[in-house]
């Protein structure tokens, strides 16, 4: 199913939601010190963002063959983000690993990460 390429209300809503998620996520991650809440919210956002991206791709007319190419990469990125993002219980800092291993200590306070 091919959809029109001209801007639509859907595109406007998508971009608005995407930008709001980015700004809200950055603000929440920076300002909140509640590690337990950050864990819950981050899981929801890290799963919602790729689903929203897939919805947008489908709406733009992505074919099954295109989904077959990018879905494995999207799944891997989502898995690594969920696995490698940790939150310090001591200071609430968000810790991201750049590689394939999880961070073990907080870069802010040095505490061991759960």
Short mmCIF file of C-alpha atoms in Angstrom, two decimals:
data_model
loop_
_atom_site.label_atom_id
_atom_site.label_comp_id
_atom_site.label_asym_id
_atom_site.label_seq_id
_atom_site.Cartn_x
_atom_site.Cartn_y
_atom_site.Cartn_z
CA UNK A 1 0.00 0.00 0.00
CA UNK A 2 1.64 3.22 -1.16
CA UNK A 3 0.73 6.38 0.72
CA UNK A 4 0.94 9.95 -0.53
CA UNK A 5 4.35 11.55 -0.20
CA UNK A 6 3.01 15.03 0.58
CA UNK A 7 3.07 16.21 4.19
CA UNK A 8 0.00 15.10 6.07
CA UNK A 9 -1.53 15.47 9.48
CA UNK A 10 -0.02 12.08 10.34
CA UNK A 11 3.49 13.33 9.55
CA UNK A 12 2.94 16.43 11.67
CA UNK A 13 1.64 14.36 14.58
CA UNK A 14 4.51 11.90 14.21
CA UNK A 15 7.17 14.61 14.25
CA UNK A 16 5.49 16.37 17.18
CA UNK A 17 5.36 13.16 19.22
CA UNK A 18 8.95 12.24 18.24
CA UNK A 19 10.30 15.67 19.25
CA UNK A 20 8.25 15.67 22.47
CA UNK A 21 9.61 12.22 23.36
CA UNK A 22 13.16 13.39 22.71
CA UNK A 23 12.88 16.59 24.73
CA UNK A 24 10.88 14.94 27.51
CA UNK A 25 13.24 11.98 27.68
CA UNK A 26 16.30 14.20 27.84
CA UNK A 27 14.77 16.42 30.51
CA UNK A 28 13.55 13.46 32.56
CA UNK A 29 16.88 11.65 32.29
CA UNK A 30 18.81 14.76 33.29
CA UNK A 31 16.59 16.07 36.06
CA UNK A 32 15.19 12.97 37.77
CA UNK A 33 17.24 11.23 40.45
CA UNK A 34 14.72 8.42 40.99
CA UNK A 35 16.51 5.36 39.55
CA UNK A 36 13.53 3.03 40.02
CA UNK A 37 11.20 5.35 38.10
CA UNK A 38 13.85 5.93 35.42
CA UNK A 39 14.12 2.16 34.86
CA UNK A 40 10.36 1.87 34.30
CA UNK A 41 10.03 4.93 32.08
CA UNK A 42 13.13 4.14 30.02
CA UNK A 43 11.90 0.63 29.20
CA UNK A 44 8.59 2.03 27.98
CA UNK A 45 10.29 4.72 25.87
CA UNK A 46 12.96 2.37 24.49
CA UNK A 47 10.22 0.04 23.26
CA UNK A 48 7.75 2.73 22.16
CA UNK A 49 10.27 4.64 20.02
CA UNK A 50 11.05 1.78 17.59
CA UNK A 51 7.35 0.87 17.42
CA UNK A 52 6.53 4.48 16.56
CA UNK A 53 9.27 4.42 13.92
CA UNK A 54 7.78 1.23 12.41
CA UNK A 55 4.33 2.81 12.35
CA UNK A 56 5.75 5.81 10.52
CA UNK A 57 7.61 3.60 8.02
CA UNK A 58 4.45 1.60 7.38
CA UNK A 59 2.43 4.77 6.91
CA UNK A 60 5.01 6.07 4.42
CA UNK A 61 4.55 2.91 2.36
CA UNK A 62 7.42 0.67 3.46
CA UNK A 63 7.14 -2.77 1.89
CA UNK A 64 7.58 -6.11 3.66
CA UNK A 65 11.03 -6.51 2.08
CA UNK A 66 12.11 -3.17 3.56
CA UNK A 67 10.82 -4.19 6.99
CA UNK A 68 12.74 -7.46 6.64
CA UNK A 69 15.93 -5.45 6.20
CA UNK A 70 15.58 -2.87 8.97
CA UNK A 71 13.63 -4.79 11.65
CA UNK A 72 16.59 -6.99 12.70
CA UNK A 73 18.77 -3.88 13.11
CA UNK A 74 16.03 -2.06 14.98
CA UNK A 75 15.57 -5.08 17.27
CA UNK A 76 19.33 -5.27 17.93
CA UNK A 77 19.57 -1.56 18.73
CA UNK A 78 16.56 -1.79 21.05
CA UNK A 79 18.01 -4.85 22.80
CA UNK A 80 21.40 -3.18 23.28
CA UNK A 81 19.80 0.03 24.57
CA UNK A 82 17.68 -1.91 27.08
CA UNK A 83 20.65 -4.03 28.13
CA UNK A 84 23.34 -1.35 28.31
CA UNK A 85 21.46 1.52 29.94
CA UNK A 86 21.76 1.42 33.72
CA UNK A 87 20.68 3.71 36.51
CA UNK A 88 22.64 4.36 39.68
CA UNK A 89 20.61 3.70 42.84
CA UNK A 90 22.97 5.92 44.86
CA UNK A 91 22.82 9.15 42.84
CA UNK A 92 20.23 8.47 40.12
CA UNK A 93 22.63 9.09 37.24
CA UNK A 94 21.93 7.47 33.88
CA UNK A 95 24.80 5.30 32.63
CA UNK A 96 25.20 4.22 29.01
CA UNK A 97 27.71 1.73 27.71
CA UNK A 98 29.23 2.55 24.32
CA UNK A 99 30.19 -1.04 23.56
CA UNK A 100 28.58 -4.41 24.02
CA UNK A 101 29.27 -4.68 27.76
CA UNK A 102 27.17 -3.22 30.55
CA UNK A 103 28.53 -0.42 32.72
CA UNK A 104 29.52 -1.78 36.13
CA UNK A 105 30.14 1.40 38.09
CA UNK A 106 28.57 4.83 38.11
CA UNK A 107 30.72 7.44 36.38
CA UNK A 108 29.26 10.13 38.67
CA UNK A 109 29.66 8.64 42.15
CA UNK A 110 31.56 5.36 41.62
CA UNK A 111 28.84 3.14 43.14
CA UNK A 112 28.32 -0.37 41.78
CA UNK A 113 25.41 -0.57 39.36
CA UNK A 114 22.65 -3.17 39.77
#
